[in-house]
């Protein structure tokens, strides 16, 4: 499955975002949020997350084990930047 997420369209703080994406990571076929721009079933066992956050863009490819770990620990430990905790001006 491939998911395109634009965190810039949601003004929720990072802790909420971590929980929200964590819920999707636990139940990818039954959960969709405002920041999701695309969900594509590409037939691959890995979950590909095309993530935009602030000025950053990363592509994460997660195995089932990594997906479940990120659901518990949060996605921010997977990226090589520090996500903004608060955003006052979402882009839409």
mmCIF file of N, CA, C and O in Angstrom:
data_model
loop_
_atom_site.group_PDB
_atom_site.id
_atom_site.type_symbol
_atom_site.label_atom_id
_atom_site.label_comp_id
_atom_site.label_asym_id
_atom_site.label_seq_id
_atom_site.Cartn_x
_atom_site.Cartn_y
_atom_site.Cartn_z
ATOM 1 N N UNK A 1 0.846 -1.166 0.000
ATOM 2 C CA UNK A 1 0.000 0.000 0.000
ATOM 3 C C UNK A 1 0.897 1.236 0.000
ATOM 4 O O UNK A 1 1.944 1.250 0.617
ATOM 5 N N UNK A 2 0.451 2.251 -0.691
ATOM 6 C CA UNK A 2 1.177 3.520 -0.759
ATOM 7 C C UNK A 2 0.233 4.626 -0.296
ATOM 8 O O UNK A 2 -0.914 4.702 -0.751
ATOM 9 N N UNK A 3 0.734 5.476 0.604
ATOM 10 C CA UNK A 3 -0.067 6.552 1.171
ATOM 11 C C UNK A 3 0.705 7.861 1.035
ATOM 12 O O UNK A 3 1.886 7.919 1.365
ATOM 13 N N UNK A 4 0.029 8.882 0.547
ATOM 14 C CA UNK A 4 0.628 10.211 0.468
ATOM 15 C C UNK A 4 -0.011 11.056 1.559
ATOM 16 O O UNK A 4 -1.241 11.206 1.599
ATOM 17 N N UNK A 5 0.823 11.590 2.456
ATOM 18 C CA UNK A 5 0.347 12.356 3.604
ATOM 19 C C UNK A 5 0.976 13.746 3.564
ATOM 20 O O UNK A 5 2.186 13.883 3.440
ATOM 21 N N UNK A 6 0.139 14.766 3.702
ATOM 22 C CA UNK A 6 0.630 16.138 3.784
ATOM 23 C C UNK A 6 0.252 16.689 5.147
ATOM 24 O O UNK A 6 -0.872 17.137 5.370
ATOM 25 N N UNK A 7 1.185 16.630 6.062
ATOM 26 C CA UNK A 7 0.950 17.089 7.420
ATOM 27 C C UNK A 7 0.686 18.585 7.471
ATOM 28 O O UNK A 7 0.124 19.097 8.438
ATOM 29 N N UNK A 8 1.039 19.309 6.439
ATOM 30 C CA UNK A 8 0.874 20.757 6.414
ATOM 31 C C UNK A 8 -0.582 21.201 6.323
ATOM 32 O O UNK A 8 -0.879 22.359 6.570
ATOM 33 N N UNK A 9 -1.497 20.312 5.969
ATOM 34 C CA UNK A 9 -2.903 20.697 5.851
ATOM 35 C C UNK A 9 -3.674 20.555 7.164
ATOM 36 O O UNK A 9 -4.842 20.893 7.231
ATOM 37 N N UNK A 10 -3.006 20.067 8.187
ATOM 38 C CA UNK A 10 -3.653 19.870 9.487
ATOM 39 C C UNK A 10 -2.893 20.667 10.540
ATOM 40 O O UNK A 10 -1.673 20.598 10.611
ATOM 41 N N UNK A 11 -3.606 21.407 11.348
ATOM 42 C CA UNK A 11 -2.954 22.240 12.357
ATOM 43 C C UNK A 11 -2.746 21.524 13.689
ATOM 44 O O UNK A 11 -2.272 22.127 14.645
ATOM 45 N N UNK A 12 -3.066 20.236 13.763
ATOM 46 C CA UNK A 12 -2.909 19.496 15.015
ATOM 47 C C UNK A 12 -1.441 19.447 15.421
ATOM 48 O O UNK A 12 -0.545 19.360 14.587
ATOM 49 N N UNK A 13 -1.205 19.490 16.705
ATOM 50 C CA UNK A 13 0.164 19.422 17.209
ATOM 51 C C UNK A 13 0.746 18.014 17.022
ATOM 52 O O UNK A 13 0.026 17.066 16.736
ATOM 53 N N UNK A 14 2.054 17.902 17.165
ATOM 54 C CA UNK A 14 2.772 16.669 16.855
ATOM 55 C C UNK A 14 2.260 15.459 17.641
ATOM 56 O O UNK A 14 2.114 14.378 17.083
ATOM 57 N N UNK A 15 1.953 15.621 18.919
ATOM 58 C CA UNK A 15 1.499 14.470 19.719
ATOM 59 C C UNK A 15 0.203 13.887 19.144
ATOM 60 O O UNK A 15 0.048 12.669 19.062
ATOM 61 N N UNK A 16 -0.720 14.745 18.728
ATOM 62 C CA UNK A 16 -1.958 14.265 18.110
ATOM 63 C C UNK A 16 -1.643 13.572 16.785
ATOM 64 O O UNK A 16 -2.192 12.520 16.472
ATOM 65 N N UNK A 17 -0.759 14.175 15.995
ATOM 66 C CA UNK A 17 -0.375 13.604 14.711
ATOM 67 C C UNK A 17 0.227 12.211 14.885
ATOM 68 O O UNK A 17 -0.063 11.296 14.121
ATOM 69 N N UNK A 18 1.070 12.050 15.891
ATOM 70 C CA UNK A 18 1.676 10.745 16.176
ATOM 71 C C UNK A 18 0.591 9.701 16.460
ATOM 72 O O UNK A 18 0.642 8.590 15.951
ATOM 73 N N UNK A 19 -0.403 10.070 17.280
ATOM 74 C CA UNK A 19 -1.491 9.136 17.606
ATOM 75 C C UNK A 19 -2.358 8.838 16.391
ATOM 76 O O UNK A 19 -2.777 7.707 16.165
ATOM 77 N N UNK A 20 -2.641 9.874 15.614
ATOM 78 C CA UNK A 20 -3.499 9.735 14.444
ATOM 79 C C UNK A 20 -2.856 8.807 13.415
ATOM 80 O O UNK A 20 -3.483 7.846 12.949
ATOM 81 N N UNK A 21 -1.610 9.067 13.057
ATOM 82 C CA UNK A 21 -0.923 8.197 12.102
ATOM 83 C C UNK A 21 -0.712 6.814 12.705
ATOM 84 O O UNK A 21 -0.790 5.807 12.011
ATOM 85 N N UNK A 22 -0.492 6.744 14.018
ATOM 86 C CA UNK A 22 -0.343 5.456 14.691
ATOM 87 C C UNK A 22 -1.588 4.596 14.535
ATOM 88 O O UNK A 22 -1.502 3.384 14.318
ATOM 89 N N UNK A 23 -2.760 5.210 14.619
ATOM 90 C CA UNK A 23 -4.015 4.468 14.428
ATOM 91 C C UNK A 23 -4.078 3.902 13.014
ATOM 92 O O UNK A 23 -4.455 2.748 12.816
ATOM 93 N N UNK A 24 -3.689 4.701 12.024
ATOM 94 C CA UNK A 24 -3.651 4.214 10.650
ATOM 95 C C UNK A 24 -2.648 3.069 10.513
ATOM 96 O O UNK A 24 -2.927 2.074 9.845
ATOM 97 N N UNK A 25 -1.484 3.194 11.136
ATOM 98 C CA UNK A 25 -0.469 2.147 11.039
ATOM 99 C C UNK A 25 -0.960 0.833 11.640
ATOM 100 O O UNK A 25 -0.568 -0.242 11.191
ATOM 101 N N UNK A 26 -1.832 0.910 12.632
ATOM 102 C CA UNK A 26 -2.418 -0.303 13.216
ATOM 103 C C UNK A 26 -3.489 -0.892 12.314
ATOM 104 O O UNK A 26 -3.636 -2.108 12.240
ATOM 105 N N UNK A 27 -4.256 -0.044 11.655
ATOM 106 C CA UNK A 27 -5.379 -0.487 10.831
ATOM 107 C C UNK A 27 -5.359 0.211 9.471
ATOM 108 O O UNK A 27 -6.237 1.022 9.164
ATOM 109 N N UNK A 28 -4.375 -0.091 8.623
ATOM 110 C CA UNK A 28 -4.236 0.653 7.364
ATOM 111 C C UNK A 28 -5.425 0.546 6.410
ATOM 112 O O UNK A 28 -5.652 1.461 5.624
ATOM 113 N N UNK A 29 -6.183 -0.506 6.464
ATOM 114 C CA UNK A 29 -7.302 -0.638 5.541
ATOM 115 C C UNK A 29 -8.597 -0.043 6.092
ATOM 116 O O UNK A 29 -9.606 -0.024 5.406
ATOM 117 N N UNK A 30 -8.566 0.485 7.314
ATOM 118 C CA UNK A 30 -9.807 0.972 7.892
ATOM 119 C C UNK A 30 -9.715 2.344 8.511
ATOM 120 O O UNK A 30 -10.510 2.687 9.364
ATOM 121 N N UNK A 31 -8.758 3.132 8.081
ATOM 122 C CA UNK A 31 -8.573 4.427 8.732
ATOM 123 C C UNK A 31 -8.028 5.441 7.734
ATOM 124 O O UNK A 31 -7.028 5.187 7.080
ATOM 125 N N UNK A 32 -8.675 6.563 7.591
ATOM 126 C CA UNK A 32 -8.230 7.614 6.679
ATOM 127 C C UNK A 32 -8.432 8.957 7.364
ATOM 128 O O UNK A 32 -9.413 9.148 8.064
ATOM 129 N N UNK A 33 -7.500 9.879 7.154
ATOM 130 C CA UNK A 33 -7.559 11.167 7.820
ATOM 131 C C UNK A 33 -7.503 12.324 6.840
ATOM 132 O O UNK A 33 -7.188 12.147 5.660
ATOM 133 N N UNK A 34 -7.742 13.500 7.337
ATOM 134 C CA UNK A 34 -7.766 14.735 6.561
ATOM 135 C C UNK A 34 -6.459 14.965 5.795
ATOM 136 O O UNK A 34 -6.473 15.448 4.672
ATOM 137 N N UNK A 35 -5.335 14.615 6.380
ATOM 138 C CA UNK A 35 -4.037 14.893 5.761
ATOM 139 C C UNK A 35 -3.661 13.870 4.685
ATOM 140 O O UNK A 35 -2.659 14.029 4.003
ATOM 141 N N UNK A 36 -4.458 12.829 4.523
ATOM 142 C CA UNK A 36 -4.160 11.806 3.520
ATOM 143 C C UNK A 36 -4.609 12.302 2.146
ATOM 144 O O UNK A 36 -5.783 12.565 1.934
ATOM 145 N N UNK A 37 -3.665 12.416 1.227
ATOM 146 C CA UNK A 37 -4.004 12.869 -0.119
ATOM 147 C C UNK A 37 -4.260 11.710 -1.064
ATOM 148 O O UNK A 37 -5.005 11.859 -2.029
ATOM 149 N N UNK A 38 -3.626 10.578 -0.834
ATOM 150 C CA UNK A 38 -3.818 9.385 -1.670
ATOM 151 C C UNK A 38 -3.624 8.129 -0.839
ATOM 152 O O UNK A 38 -2.771 8.093 0.029
ATOM 153 N N UNK A 39 -4.416 7.129 -1.130
ATOM 154 C CA UNK A 39 -4.210 5.788 -0.598
ATOM 155 C C UNK A 39 -4.338 4.855 -1.788
ATOM 156 O O UNK A 39 -5.385 4.790 -2.428
ATOM 157 N N UNK A 40 -3.251 4.147 -2.101
ATOM 158 C CA UNK A 40 -3.216 3.285 -3.283
ATOM 159 C C UNK A 40 -2.818 1.880 -2.854
ATOM 160 O O UNK A 40 -1.786 1.690 -2.206
ATOM 161 N N UNK A 41 -3.614 0.908 -3.210
ATOM 162 C CA UNK A 41 -3.250 -0.480 -2.966
ATOM 163 C C UNK A 41 -2.346 -0.921 -4.116
ATOM 164 O O UNK A 41 -2.821 -1.222 -5.207
ATOM 165 N N UNK A 42 -1.047 -0.924 -3.872
ATOM 166 C CA UNK A 42 -0.085 -1.276 -4.918
ATOM 167 C C UNK A 42 0.305 -2.753 -4.892
ATOM 168 O O UNK A 42 1.151 -3.197 -5.654
ATOM 169 N N UNK A 43 -0.313 -3.528 -3.988
ATOM 170 C CA UNK A 43 -0.062 -4.958 -3.928
ATOM 171 C C UNK A 43 1.224 -5.359 -3.223
ATOM 172 O O UNK A 43 1.504 -6.545 -3.085
ATOM 173 N N UNK A 44 1.996 -4.398 -2.771
ATOM 174 C CA UNK A 44 3.261 -4.707 -2.090
ATOM 175 C C UNK A 44 3.006 -4.968 -0.616
ATOM 176 O O UNK A 44 2.118 -4.357 -0.011
ATOM 177 N N UNK A 45 3.793 -5.838 0.007
ATOM 178 C CA UNK A 45 3.609 -6.091 1.434
ATOM 179 C C UNK A 45 4.070 -4.924 2.315
ATOM 180 O O UNK A 45 3.579 -4.751 3.422
ATOM 181 N N UNK A 46 5.016 -4.108 1.806
ATOM 182 C CA UNK A 46 5.485 -2.960 2.569
ATOM 183 C C UNK A 46 4.478 -1.827 2.469
ATOM 184 O O UNK A 46 3.747 -1.715 1.491
ATOM 185 N N UNK A 47 4.468 -0.980 3.471
ATOM 186 C CA UNK A 47 3.658 0.229 3.450
ATOM 187 C C UNK A 47 4.586 1.384 3.105
ATOM 188 O O UNK A 47 5.559 1.634 3.813
ATOM 189 N N UNK A 48 4.312 2.063 2.010
ATOM 190 C CA UNK A 48 5.107 3.213 1.610
ATOM 191 C C UNK A 48 4.359 4.473 2.016
ATOM 192 O O UNK A 48 3.201 4.652 1.659
ATOM 193 N N UNK A 49 5.034 5.320 2.789
ATOM 194 C CA UNK A 49 4.457 6.591 3.221
ATOM 195 C C UNK A 49 5.254 7.710 2.570
ATOM 196 O O UNK A 49 6.458 7.840 2.782
ATOM 197 N N UNK A 50 4.572 8.487 1.765
ATOM 198 C CA UNK A 50 5.139 9.657 1.107
ATOM 199 C C UNK A 50 4.693 10.839 1.963
ATOM 200 O O UNK A 50 3.548 11.274 1.892
ATOM 201 N N UNK A 51 5.589 11.343 2.822
ATOM 202 C CA UNK A 51 5.222 12.276 3.888
ATOM 203 C C UNK A 51 5.804 13.663 3.663
ATOM 204 O O UNK A 51 7.009 13.817 3.438
ATOM 205 N N UNK A 52 4.928 14.664 3.742
ATOM 206 C CA UNK A 52 5.330 16.064 3.714
ATOM 207 C C UNK A 52 5.064 16.637 5.104
ATOM 208 O O UNK A 52 3.982 16.461 5.646
ATOM 209 N N UNK A 53 6.072 17.306 5.673
ATOM 210 C CA UNK A 53 5.921 17.943 6.979
ATOM 211 C C UNK A 53 6.780 19.200 6.983
ATOM 212 O O UNK A 53 8.008 19.111 6.899
ATOM 213 N N UNK A 54 6.142 20.355 7.048
ATOM 214 C CA UNK A 54 6.888 21.611 6.943
ATOM 215 C C UNK A 54 7.566 21.680 5.586
ATOM 216 O O UNK A 54 6.943 21.424 4.561
ATOM 217 N N UNK A 55 8.844 21.982 5.593
ATOM 218 C CA UNK A 55 9.624 22.036 4.355
ATOM 219 C C UNK A 55 10.265 20.691 4.013
ATOM 220 O O UNK A 55 11.077 20.614 3.099
ATOM 221 N N UNK A 56 9.926 19.655 4.745
ATOM 222 C CA UNK A 56 10.548 18.347 4.573
ATOM 223 C C UNK A 56 9.658 17.397 3.776
ATOM 224 O O UNK A 56 8.441 17.448 3.878
ATOM 225 N N UNK A 57 10.297 16.545 3.013
ATOM 226 C CA UNK A 57 9.612 15.504 2.262
ATOM 227 C C UNK A 57 10.434 14.227 2.408
ATOM 228 O O UNK A 57 11.626 14.215 2.125
ATOM 229 N N UNK A 58 9.808 13.165 2.902
ATOM 230 C CA UNK A 58 10.483 11.880 3.053
ATOM 231 C C UNK A 58 9.585 10.772 2.522
ATOM 232 O O UNK A 58 8.359 10.901 2.515
ATOM 233 N N UNK A 59 10.206 9.714 2.087
ATOM 234 C CA UNK A 59 9.478 8.516 1.694
ATOM 235 C C UNK A 59 9.949 7.398 2.609
ATOM 236 O O UNK A 59 11.147 7.106 2.688
ATOM 237 N N UNK A 60 9.006 6.807 3.324
ATOM 238 C CA UNK A 60 9.298 5.723 4.253
ATOM 239 C C UNK A 60 8.714 4.438 3.700
ATOM 240 O O UNK A 60 7.565 4.418 3.272
ATOM 241 N N UNK A 61 9.502 3.376 3.680
ATOM 242 C CA UNK A 61 9.001 2.053 3.301
ATOM 243 C C UNK A 61 9.092 1.175 4.532
ATOM 244 O O UNK A 61 10.178 0.886 5.014
ATOM 245 N N UNK A 62 7.937 0.775 5.034
ATOM 246 C CA UNK A 62 7.863 0.053 6.298
ATOM 247 C C UNK A 62 7.414 -1.384 6.108
ATOM 248 O O UNK A 62 6.393 -1.638 5.463
ATOM 249 N N UNK A 63 8.168 -2.288 6.704
ATOM 250 C CA UNK A 63 7.711 -3.674 6.778
ATOM 251 C C UNK A 63 6.588 -3.729 7.813
ATOM 252 O O UNK A 63 6.344 -2.745 8.529
ATOM 253 N N UNK A 64 5.921 -4.851 7.914
ATOM 254 C CA UNK A 64 4.861 -4.971 8.917
ATOM 255 C C UNK A 64 5.412 -4.739 10.315
ATOM 256 O O UNK A 64 4.801 -4.038 11.135
ATOM 257 N N UNK A 65 6.587 -5.278 10.602
ATOM 258 C CA UNK A 65 7.206 -5.095 11.923
ATOM 259 C C UNK A 65 7.509 -3.614 12.187
ATOM 260 O O UNK A 65 7.215 -3.091 13.263
ATOM 261 N N UNK A 66 8.068 -2.922 11.213
ATOM 262 C CA UNK A 66 8.371 -1.496 11.360
ATOM 263 C C UNK A 66 7.092 -0.680 11.496
ATOM 264 O O UNK A 66 7.032 0.271 12.274
ATOM 265 N N UNK A 67 6.074 -1.047 10.741
ATOM 266 C CA UNK A 67 4.782 -0.351 10.797
ATOM 267 C C UNK A 67 4.182 -0.449 12.189
ATOM 268 O O UNK A 67 3.741 0.545 12.771
ATOM 269 N N UNK A 68 4.191 -1.643 12.768
ATOM 270 C CA UNK A 68 3.623 -1.837 14.105
ATOM 271 C C UNK A 68 4.453 -1.130 15.174
ATOM 272 O O UNK A 68 3.911 -0.591 16.138
ATOM 273 N N UNK A 69 5.765 -1.104 14.991
ATOM 274 C CA UNK A 69 6.637 -0.388 15.934
ATOM 275 C C UNK A 69 6.358 1.111 15.868
ATOM 276 O O UNK A 69 6.234 1.775 16.894
ATOM 277 N N UNK A 70 6.246 1.645 14.660
ATOM 278 C CA UNK A 70 5.962 3.069 14.494
ATOM 279 C C UNK A 70 4.587 3.422 15.052
ATOM 280 O O UNK A 70 4.387 4.528 15.563
ATOM 281 N N UNK A 71 3.635 2.492 14.974
ATOM 282 C CA UNK A 71 2.300 2.734 15.529
ATOM 283 C C UNK A 71 2.378 2.943 17.035
ATOM 284 O O UNK A 71 1.623 3.749 17.595
ATOM 285 N N UNK A 72 3.304 2.270 17.697
ATOM 286 C CA UNK A 72 3.451 2.392 19.154
ATOM 287 C C UNK A 72 4.378 3.534 19.546
ATOM 288 O O UNK A 72 4.125 4.247 20.503
ATOM 289 N N UNK A 73 5.496 3.694 18.834
ATOM 290 C CA UNK A 73 6.532 4.649 19.230
ATOM 291 C C UNK A 73 6.417 5.999 18.535
ATOM 292 O O UNK A 73 7.037 6.959 18.965
ATOM 293 N N UNK A 74 5.662 6.076 17.440
ATOM 294 C CA UNK A 74 5.521 7.322 16.697
ATOM 295 C C UNK A 74 6.378 7.320 15.443
ATOM 296 O O UNK A 74 7.412 6.671 15.383
ATOM 297 N N UNK A 75 5.911 8.068 14.455
ATOM 298 C CA UNK A 75 6.616 8.121 13.174
ATOM 299 C C UNK A 75 7.837 9.013 13.207
ATOM 300 O O UNK A 75 8.746 8.867 12.404
ATOM 301 N N UNK A 76 7.897 9.963 14.140
ATOM 302 C CA UNK A 76 8.970 10.957 14.108
ATOM 303 C C UNK A 76 10.352 10.355 14.338
ATOM 304 O O UNK A 76 11.346 10.931 13.907
ATOM 305 N N UNK A 77 10.427 9.186 14.975
ATOM 306 C CA UNK A 77 11.748 8.572 15.166
ATOM 307 C C UNK A 77 12.283 7.994 13.850
ATOM 308 O O UNK A 77 13.471 7.682 13.741
ATOM 309 N N UNK A 78 11.452 7.873 12.840
ATOM 310 C CA UNK A 78 11.869 7.308 11.555
ATOM 311 C C UNK A 78 12.470 8.339 10.601
ATOM 312 O O UNK A 78 13.080 7.967 9.613
ATOM 313 N N UNK A 79 12.288 9.613 10.877
ATOM 314 C CA UNK A 79 12.742 10.649 9.946
ATOM 315 C C UNK A 79 14.031 11.294 10.445
ATOM 316 O O UNK A 79 14.342 11.243 11.632
ATOM 317 N N UNK A 80 14.760 11.908 9.524
ATOM 318 C CA UNK A 80 16.047 12.508 9.876
ATOM 319 C C UNK A 80 15.947 14.015 10.110
ATOM 320 O O UNK A 80 16.893 14.752 9.872
ATOM 321 N N UNK A 81 14.786 14.473 10.558
ATOM 322 C CA UNK A 81 14.590 15.869 10.930
ATOM 323 C C UNK A 81 13.694 15.915 12.154
ATOM 324 O O UNK A 81 13.063 14.922 12.507
ATOM 325 N N UNK A 82 13.673 17.052 12.823
ATOM 326 C CA UNK A 82 12.814 17.218 13.993
ATOM 327 C C UNK A 82 11.522 17.898 13.533
ATOM 328 O O UNK A 82 11.542 19.060 13.139
ATOM 329 N N UNK A 83 10.408 17.168 13.539
ATOM 330 C CA UNK A 83 9.135 17.764 13.109
ATOM 331 C C UNK A 83 8.712 18.884 14.052
ATOM 332 O O UNK A 83 8.983 18.834 15.250
ATOM 333 N N UNK A 84 8.073 19.883 13.497
ATOM 334 C CA UNK A 84 7.572 20.981 14.316
ATOM 335 C C UNK A 84 6.490 20.453 15.258
ATOM 336 O O UNK A 84 5.625 19.687 14.857
ATOM 337 N N UNK A 85 6.565 20.875 16.510
ATOM 338 C CA UNK A 85 5.569 20.460 17.494
ATOM 339 C C UNK A 85 4.232 21.152 17.220
ATOM 340 O O UNK A 85 3.182 20.529 17.236
ATOM 341 N N UNK A 86 4.280 22.444 16.952
ATOM 342 C CA UNK A 86 3.073 23.230 16.698
ATOM 343 C C UNK A 86 3.213 23.938 15.357
ATOM 344 O O UNK A 86 4.292 24.354 14.977
ATOM 345 N N UNK A 87 2.108 24.076 14.650
ATOM 346 C CA UNK A 87 2.084 24.839 13.401
ATOM 347 C C UNK A 87 0.871 25.752 13.457
ATOM 348 O O UNK A 87 -0.260 25.286 13.539
ATOM 349 N N UNK A 88 1.108 27.048 13.386
ATOM 350 C CA UNK A 88 0.009 28.013 13.490
ATOM 351 C C UNK A 88 -0.698 28.262 12.169
ATOM 352 O O UNK A 88 -1.846 28.659 12.144
ATOM 353 N N UNK A 89 -0.010 28.052 11.043
ATOM 354 C CA UNK A 89 -0.566 28.399 9.744
ATOM 355 C C UNK A 89 -0.521 27.226 8.770
ATOM 356 O O UNK A 89 0.331 27.175 7.914
ATOM 357 N N UNK A 90 -1.462 26.285 8.887
ATOM 358 C CA UNK A 90 -1.465 25.206 7.891
ATOM 359 C C UNK A 90 -1.730 25.783 6.508
ATOM 360 O O UNK A 90 -2.359 26.829 6.377
ATOM 361 N N UNK A 91 -1.252 25.093 5.486
ATOM 362 C CA UNK A 91 -1.332 25.627 4.126
ATOM 363 C C UNK A 91 -2.739 25.641 3.555
ATOM 364 O O UNK A 91 -2.993 26.255 2.546
ATOM 365 N N UNK A 92 -3.677 24.922 4.155
ATOM 366 C CA UNK A 92 -5.054 25.003 3.685
ATOM 367 C C UNK A 92 -6.020 24.774 4.801
ATOM 368 O O UNK A 92 -5.701 24.404 5.857
#
